[in-house]
Amino acid sequence: MASILDEYEDSLSRSAVLQPGCPSVGIPHSGYVNAQLEKEVPIFTKQRIDFTPSERITSLVVSCNQLCMSLGKDTLLRIDLGKANEPNHVELGRKDDAKVHKMFLDHTGSHLLIALSSTEVLYVNRNGQKVRPLARWKGQLVESVGWNKALGTESSTGPILVGTAQGQIFEAELSASEGGLFGPAPDLYFRPLYVLNEEGGPAPVCSLEAERGPDGRGFVIATTRQRLFQFIGRAAEGAEAQGFSGLFAAYADHPPPFREFPSSLGYSELAFYTPKLRSAPRAFAWMMGDGVLYGALDCGRPDSLLSEERVWEYPEGVGPGASPPLAIVLTQFHFLLLLADRVEAVCTLTGQVVLRDHFLEKFGPLKHMVKDSSTGHLWTYTERAVFRYHVQREARDVWRTYLDMNRFDLAKEYCRERPDCLDTVLAREADFCFRQRRYLESARCYALTQSYFEEIALKFLEARQEEALAEFLQRKLAGLKPAERTQATLLTTWLTELYLSRLGALQGDPEALNLYRETRERFRSFLSSPRHKEWLFASRASIHELLASHGDTEHMVYFAVIMQDYERVVAYHCQHEAYEEALAVLARHRDPQLFYKFSPILIRHIPRQLVDAWIELGSRLDARQLIPALVNYSQGGEAQQVSQAIRYMEFCVNVLGETEQAIHNYLLSLYARGQPASLLAYLEQAGASPHRVHYDLKYALRLCAEHGHHRACVHVYKVLELYEEAVDLALQVDVDLAKQCADLPEDDEELRKKLWLKIARHVVQEEEDVQTAMACLASCPLLKIEDVLPFFPDFVTIDHFKEAICSSLKAYNHHIQELQREMEEATASAQRIRRDLQELRGRYGTVEPQDKCATCDFPLLNRPFYLFLCGHMFHADCLLQAVRPGLPAYKQARLEELQRKLGAAPAPTKGSARAKEAEGGAATAGPSREQLKADLDELVAAECVYCGELMIRSIDRPFIDPQRYEEEHLSWL
């Protein structure tokens, strides 16, 4: 057999052709280029399957990509469409003449029911090869099965519904488990629930569908030849909570609601449309004698699952009689009717036939049509051939149908990905709303289209709909790109003009007060809208001009606040002498530059409040920038003016810790003019160090001198270390103050004595007070009675100086005694030093033959060596090598020089008078060899290298020379 389901385009098959009712070409529209880049693919495309059955096909079902067909009376062919090359044949094992009546395949493609004409039912599971008869079902001719989509799995169907030709509805459950010879039967139970009746009595159950709503309610739709029944309710509590018995029990005493139609085909069929697998169905179509009942399914309705119902009559030539429909399949926007020789597709929105696809007679009459909900493919067959329909982009032109029906929301939903079509829908909707005088809605739609701006604007102007025009302009403004600044300026200016004109017309009319308020709120909403902020900011100059031309100062201030143009707001308040409002704006927005600009104006009218605002801002303000305003304000010299300036300057100095010289100088000038009592306290608080004060000392001295503040001048002289000038000026004020100044130069006794002499001279000559002069003598230990005597007049008797002279003599005597004691101590110390030197000359150390050098650990006596008092012994060259790295650079240079000279000096010859003469001659020319060795010993052997300062200084030296670290590191690897 040829490879099954290898598809090909049959030369005799034809693609679905759309009728003029659903065109597929776009409508050209301004603003878009509408070009058909590729050939439109038909919605319904038919393909014949490359398959020739060995026997005639009696039934075919497809679900979840699993295809099952019965061939003849005893063969079942199963094909997994994902593995089309692996068909599976199963023999039914029937010896009688029973034929396959119908087959039913669940939504998972796992459970297959085969109803035989002999009222028997067979069960086959997808994962098994065994055909298992259902004993409990025997005697029932099954016409329909309602699968349980909520509880059905690959191993179990869950509770399902079964409809029979006798009008009975049974509940059953099947299990795929095979327990061997004595294992359980696949039909776990099979019990009757309900009987459907028509006027003549029980009627065959043609279709069954069971669904469960999101709220847990159950829904069952069952159809007979002329009636459609609905069963709605909740399952009973208990062991059978998952079954349908509780739902049907509610209709034991009364019939369920149903829809009935007079005509009959002798059968009917129900089809559902489900968007996705395992989701709730959205629509239904019931094929019956009077046509097709189509509608939506709404699980949220309490009384009925069906909504938006309407009956589409059969197309011409279709219906009870010569060409009755054999089957129906429902897609998203079409239902397809199967006739004996053709397939007709009808649009569910318009009722128009969009496809009439005839089949060749050689294939025989069509038998049935089914739909695979998992893939959306449609399957139909004859006894000798199988066909498949592909559904592609079914919703491509639905928008146009909704547009013709004036259902604009749905039209926009189905062309959202096609801007040209969406523009067409919006333009039609805008025109429709305009004709209906719904101008605001029309404006919103026009703003989204690519229609010419001028045409739309003139349209609203001619209709005198300024409100709608404003709405249109606002929407257009919101859709502009950042680069379209010119258009933004035009729109914002036009909108502002419209609002201002409207407000001007309504203002003053008491009957239009509410309308005026509404318009004002809309205008303010426009000005404060975050969407328009960028454009309004770019056009703020022209908008301010418009507001000014209309005299609308209220909105001028409002707009300036929104644009954060607080300078304009503050200037407006100042012009209208609303200084407190201006200060409130400044304090609220805390912009230092605005404070600097408007403080000269505000301080003249509200100085205290302004200074409070300055203090509140603290360090955010630069006090130097505010000094000009304070200077202009305090020039009047009034106490209040000066006090406010001092208050802020004191805050800057004492709280903020300002160190700027200009601030301190200005505070000094304010103190000198307005608060002299605080001047000296400020100077003393600043300190007496000239490097730590923050004011200009020369400026402070000149300022204090100009205003006659002598004590302050004395303090400045002290800071400048001009002690003579300080004492001279202090003597004009207070002698005690002069004494304090005289004691300041602690390190210069001569200057202190000079200053005290000035004080003594002033006291004696100016005040002629001998007692005070004697007190000065006692206050300064540097002064003697002989220094002060020349200042006294000749008539003064010695009695006044008796005590002072005696005290002076006693001091001289005590000083002489101290000198004698120091001389005796120096003599004793010299004797001790001479004795120690004498002892050192006789000190020696002993070197044993086995002693070794402390550095190289070789015998010491092999080479010249050094012996230190601490006991360490070194070879001369070892000591030189150990000492050299720790010496400063200049000593290292000196050491090299001594070594060079010592090497160049001739070695002395023992006992030779000529050598001594040569040595004496060399001494006259330069240092002798002995002198060079002494200098070398002084550098190298001044102290032990291990016990002296050299070892202490080397404590932070690394053990390994940094220059040799890498070499040493590599040697260890």
Short mmCIF file of C-alpha atoms in Angstrom, two decimals, residues 438-663:
data_model
loop_
_atom_site.label_atom_id
_atom_site.label_comp_id
_atom_site.label_asym_id
_atom_site.label_seq_id
_atom_site.Cartn_x
_atom_site.Cartn_y
_atom_site.Cartn_z
CA ARG A 438 -22.22 62.27 18.54
CA TYR A 439 -19.51 64.80 17.90
CA LEU A 440 -17.16 63.99 20.76
CA GLU A 441 -17.01 60.32 19.82
CA SER A 442 -16.54 61.34 16.21
CA ALA A 443 -13.63 63.60 17.17
CA ARG A 444 -11.93 60.80 19.08
CA CYS A 445 -12.16 58.50 16.07
CA TYR A 446 -11.06 61.13 13.55
CA ALA A 447 -7.98 61.79 15.67
CA LEU A 448 -6.87 58.18 15.17
CA THR A 449 -7.25 58.20 11.38
CA GLN A 450 -4.95 59.40 8.62
CA SER A 451 -7.60 61.73 7.25
CA TYR A 452 -6.53 65.22 6.27
CA PHE A 453 -6.30 67.41 9.34
CA GLU A 454 -7.68 70.50 7.61
CA GLU A 455 -10.78 68.71 6.36
CA ILE A 456 -11.70 67.39 9.79
CA ALA A 457 -11.06 70.73 11.49
CA LEU A 458 -13.22 72.59 8.95
CA LYS A 459 -15.91 69.96 9.35
CA PHE A 460 -16.25 70.70 13.06
CA LEU A 461 -15.96 74.44 12.54
CA GLU A 462 -18.80 74.40 10.01
CA ALA A 463 -20.91 72.44 12.50
CA ARG A 464 -19.92 74.97 15.22
CA GLN A 465 -18.75 72.18 17.47
CA GLU A 466 -15.85 73.85 19.23
CA GLU A 467 -15.88 71.34 22.07
CA ALA A 468 -15.53 68.45 19.65
CA LEU A 469 -12.85 70.37 17.74
CA ALA A 470 -10.92 70.82 20.99
CA GLU A 471 -11.20 67.11 21.66
CA PHE A 472 -9.93 66.36 18.16
CA LEU A 473 -7.00 68.73 18.58
CA GLN A 474 -6.09 67.26 21.98
CA ARG A 475 -6.09 63.72 20.59
CA LYS A 476 -3.94 64.77 17.66
CA LEU A 477 -1.56 66.54 20.01
CA ALA A 478 -1.19 63.41 22.14
CA GLY A 479 -0.22 61.38 19.06
CA LEU A 480 2.54 63.66 17.81
CA LYS A 481 6.14 62.51 17.73
CA PRO A 482 8.90 64.41 19.56
CA ALA A 483 10.30 65.76 16.29
CA GLU A 484 6.98 67.37 15.24
CA ARG A 485 7.51 70.56 17.21
CA THR A 486 5.89 72.87 14.67
CA GLN A 487 2.63 70.89 14.67
CA ALA A 488 2.72 70.76 18.47
CA THR A 489 3.08 74.53 18.73
CA LEU A 490 0.17 75.02 16.33
CA LEU A 491 -2.12 72.61 18.18
CA THR A 492 -1.35 73.86 21.69
CA THR A 493 -1.82 77.47 20.62
CA TRP A 494 -5.09 76.71 18.85
CA LEU A 495 -6.42 74.75 21.81
CA THR A 496 -5.52 77.54 24.20
CA GLU A 497 -7.27 80.07 21.98
CA LEU A 498 -10.40 77.87 21.82
CA TYR A 499 -10.57 77.49 25.57
CA LEU A 500 -9.92 81.17 26.25
CA SER A 501 -12.57 82.23 23.76
CA ARG A 502 -15.03 79.80 25.29
CA LEU A 503 -14.29 81.01 28.81
CA GLY A 504 -14.57 84.64 27.72
CA ALA A 505 -17.97 84.00 26.18
CA LEU A 506 -19.29 82.22 29.28
CA GLN A 507 -17.81 84.52 31.90
CA GLY A 508 -20.29 86.90 33.46
CA ASP A 509 -23.33 84.88 32.38
CA PRO A 510 -25.03 83.68 35.60
CA GLU A 511 -27.09 81.10 33.72
CA ALA A 512 -23.93 79.49 32.29
CA LEU A 513 -22.06 79.38 35.58
CA ASN A 514 -21.92 75.59 35.73
CA LEU A 515 -20.84 75.35 32.10
CA TYR A 516 -18.18 77.98 32.76
CA ARG A 517 -16.82 75.93 35.66
CA GLU A 518 -16.79 72.74 33.59
CA THR A 519 -14.96 74.49 30.76
CA ARG A 520 -12.46 75.97 33.19
CA GLU A 521 -11.78 72.56 34.69
CA ARG A 522 -11.26 71.07 31.22
CA PHE A 523 -8.89 73.91 30.35
CA ARG A 524 -6.91 73.37 33.53
CA SER A 525 -6.85 69.65 32.89
CA PHE A 526 -5.43 70.38 29.45
CA LEU A 527 -2.77 72.69 30.86
CA SER A 528 -1.79 70.23 33.60
CA SER A 529 -2.00 67.03 31.56
CA PRO A 530 1.23 64.99 31.78
CA ARG A 531 0.71 63.87 28.17
CA HIS A 532 0.85 67.45 26.90
CA LYS A 533 3.49 68.75 29.29
CA GLU A 534 6.34 68.49 26.79
CA TRP A 535 4.47 70.35 24.07
CA LEU A 536 3.07 72.97 26.45
CA PHE A 537 6.55 73.62 27.79
CA ALA A 538 7.90 74.12 24.26
CA SER A 539 5.03 76.54 23.46
CA ARG A 540 4.92 78.30 26.84
CA ALA A 541 5.98 81.68 25.43
CA SER A 542 3.14 81.84 22.89
CA ILE A 543 0.64 80.53 25.47
CA HIS A 544 1.66 83.26 27.94
CA GLU A 545 1.14 85.84 25.21
CA LEU A 546 -2.34 84.48 24.52
CA LEU A 547 -3.23 84.53 28.21
CA ALA A 548 -1.97 88.08 28.51
CA SER A 549 -3.90 89.21 25.43
CA HIS A 550 -7.12 87.81 26.96
CA GLY A 551 -6.32 89.37 30.32
CA ASP A 552 -6.68 86.03 32.07
CA THR A 553 -4.22 86.59 34.91
CA GLU A 554 -5.69 83.72 36.93
CA HIS A 555 -4.76 81.11 34.35
CA MET A 556 -1.53 82.91 33.59
CA VAL A 557 -0.39 82.25 37.15
CA TYR A 558 -1.86 78.73 37.05
CA PHE A 559 0.01 77.89 33.86
CA ALA A 560 3.24 79.40 35.16
CA VAL A 561 3.03 77.21 38.27
CA ILE A 562 2.44 74.08 36.16
CA MET A 563 5.38 74.93 33.92
CA GLN A 564 7.41 75.60 37.06
CA ASP A 565 7.99 79.13 35.79
CA TYR A 566 8.00 80.44 39.35
CA GLU A 567 9.90 83.56 38.40
CA ARG A 568 6.90 84.76 36.43
CA VAL A 569 4.57 83.88 39.31
CA VAL A 570 6.64 85.72 41.89
CA ALA A 571 7.03 88.73 39.61
CA TYR A 572 3.27 88.80 39.14
CA HIS A 573 2.65 88.83 42.90
CA CYS A 574 5.26 91.51 43.45
CA GLN A 575 3.73 93.71 40.76
CA HIS A 576 0.39 93.44 42.53
CA GLU A 577 2.01 94.07 45.95
CA ALA A 578 1.08 90.58 47.15
CA TYR A 579 4.43 90.14 48.83
CA GLU A 580 3.39 87.42 51.25
CA GLU A 581 2.01 85.34 48.36
CA ALA A 582 5.26 85.86 46.49
CA LEU A 583 7.25 84.74 49.53
CA ALA A 584 4.97 81.71 49.90
CA VAL A 585 5.79 80.66 46.33
CA LEU A 586 9.50 81.12 46.98
CA ALA A 587 9.37 79.17 50.25
CA ARG A 588 7.36 76.36 48.66
CA HIS A 589 9.70 75.78 45.73
CA ARG A 590 13.01 76.68 47.43
CA ASP A 591 14.81 77.95 44.36
CA PRO A 592 17.92 79.87 45.53
CA GLN A 593 18.19 81.88 42.31
CA LEU A 594 14.68 83.24 42.78
CA PHE A 595 15.50 84.23 46.35
CA TYR A 596 18.57 86.11 45.16
CA LYS A 597 16.54 87.92 42.51
CA PHE A 598 13.49 88.95 44.56
CA SER A 599 14.97 89.40 48.04
CA PRO A 600 15.88 93.11 47.43
CA ILE A 601 12.17 93.80 46.80
CA LEU A 602 10.67 91.61 49.50
CA ILE A 603 13.01 92.74 52.30
CA ARG A 604 11.70 96.28 52.06
CA HIS A 605 8.15 95.18 52.81
CA ILE A 606 8.28 91.94 54.80
CA PRO A 607 11.81 91.80 56.28
CA ARG A 608 11.03 89.57 59.25
CA GLN A 609 9.12 86.97 57.18
CA LEU A 610 11.83 86.98 54.51
CA VAL A 611 14.61 86.44 57.06
CA ASP A 612 12.56 83.59 58.54
CA ALA A 613 12.40 82.02 55.07
CA TRP A 614 16.14 82.46 54.63
CA ILE A 615 16.81 80.76 57.94
CA GLU A 616 14.47 77.91 57.05
CA LEU A 617 16.39 77.23 53.84
CA GLY A 618 19.66 77.19 55.75
CA SER A 619 22.71 76.14 53.79
CA ARG A 620 20.82 75.97 50.47
CA LEU A 621 21.24 79.74 50.21
CA ASP A 622 24.58 81.44 49.64
CA ALA A 623 24.64 84.27 52.17
CA ARG A 624 27.09 86.24 50.03
CA GLN A 625 24.41 86.53 47.34
CA LEU A 626 22.02 88.06 49.89
CA ILE A 627 24.42 90.69 51.25
CA PRO A 628 23.48 93.28 48.55
CA ALA A 629 19.82 93.04 49.56
CA LEU A 630 20.74 93.44 53.23
CA VAL A 631 23.06 96.37 52.52
CA ASN A 632 20.38 98.25 50.59
CA TYR A 633 17.83 97.51 53.28
CA SER A 634 20.01 98.47 56.27
CA GLN A 635 21.24 101.75 54.81
CA GLY A 636 18.37 103.52 56.53
CA GLY A 637 20.02 102.83 59.84
CA GLU A 638 16.80 102.07 61.71
CA ALA A 639 17.10 99.67 64.62
CA GLN A 640 14.59 97.18 63.11
CA GLN A 641 16.37 97.13 59.78
CA VAL A 642 19.76 96.53 61.36
CA SER A 643 18.38 93.93 63.78
CA GLN A 644 16.94 91.77 60.96
CA ALA A 645 20.23 91.91 59.08
CA ILE A 646 22.14 90.99 62.25
CA ARG A 647 19.72 88.13 62.95
CA TYR A 648 20.42 86.46 59.61
CA MET A 649 24.16 87.09 59.73
CA GLU A 650 24.35 85.63 63.25
CA PHE A 651 22.48 82.57 61.99
CA CYS A 652 25.00 82.13 59.19
CA VAL A 653 27.98 82.48 61.52
CA ASN A 654 26.76 80.66 64.63
CA VAL A 655 24.50 77.94 63.14
CA LEU A 656 25.79 77.36 59.62
CA GLY A 657 29.41 77.96 60.57
CA GLU A 658 30.11 80.29 57.66
CA THR A 659 33.79 81.17 57.24
CA GLU A 660 33.49 83.59 54.33
CA GLN A 661 35.34 86.83 55.12
CA ALA A 662 32.69 89.00 53.45
CA ILE A 663 29.98 87.65 55.79
#
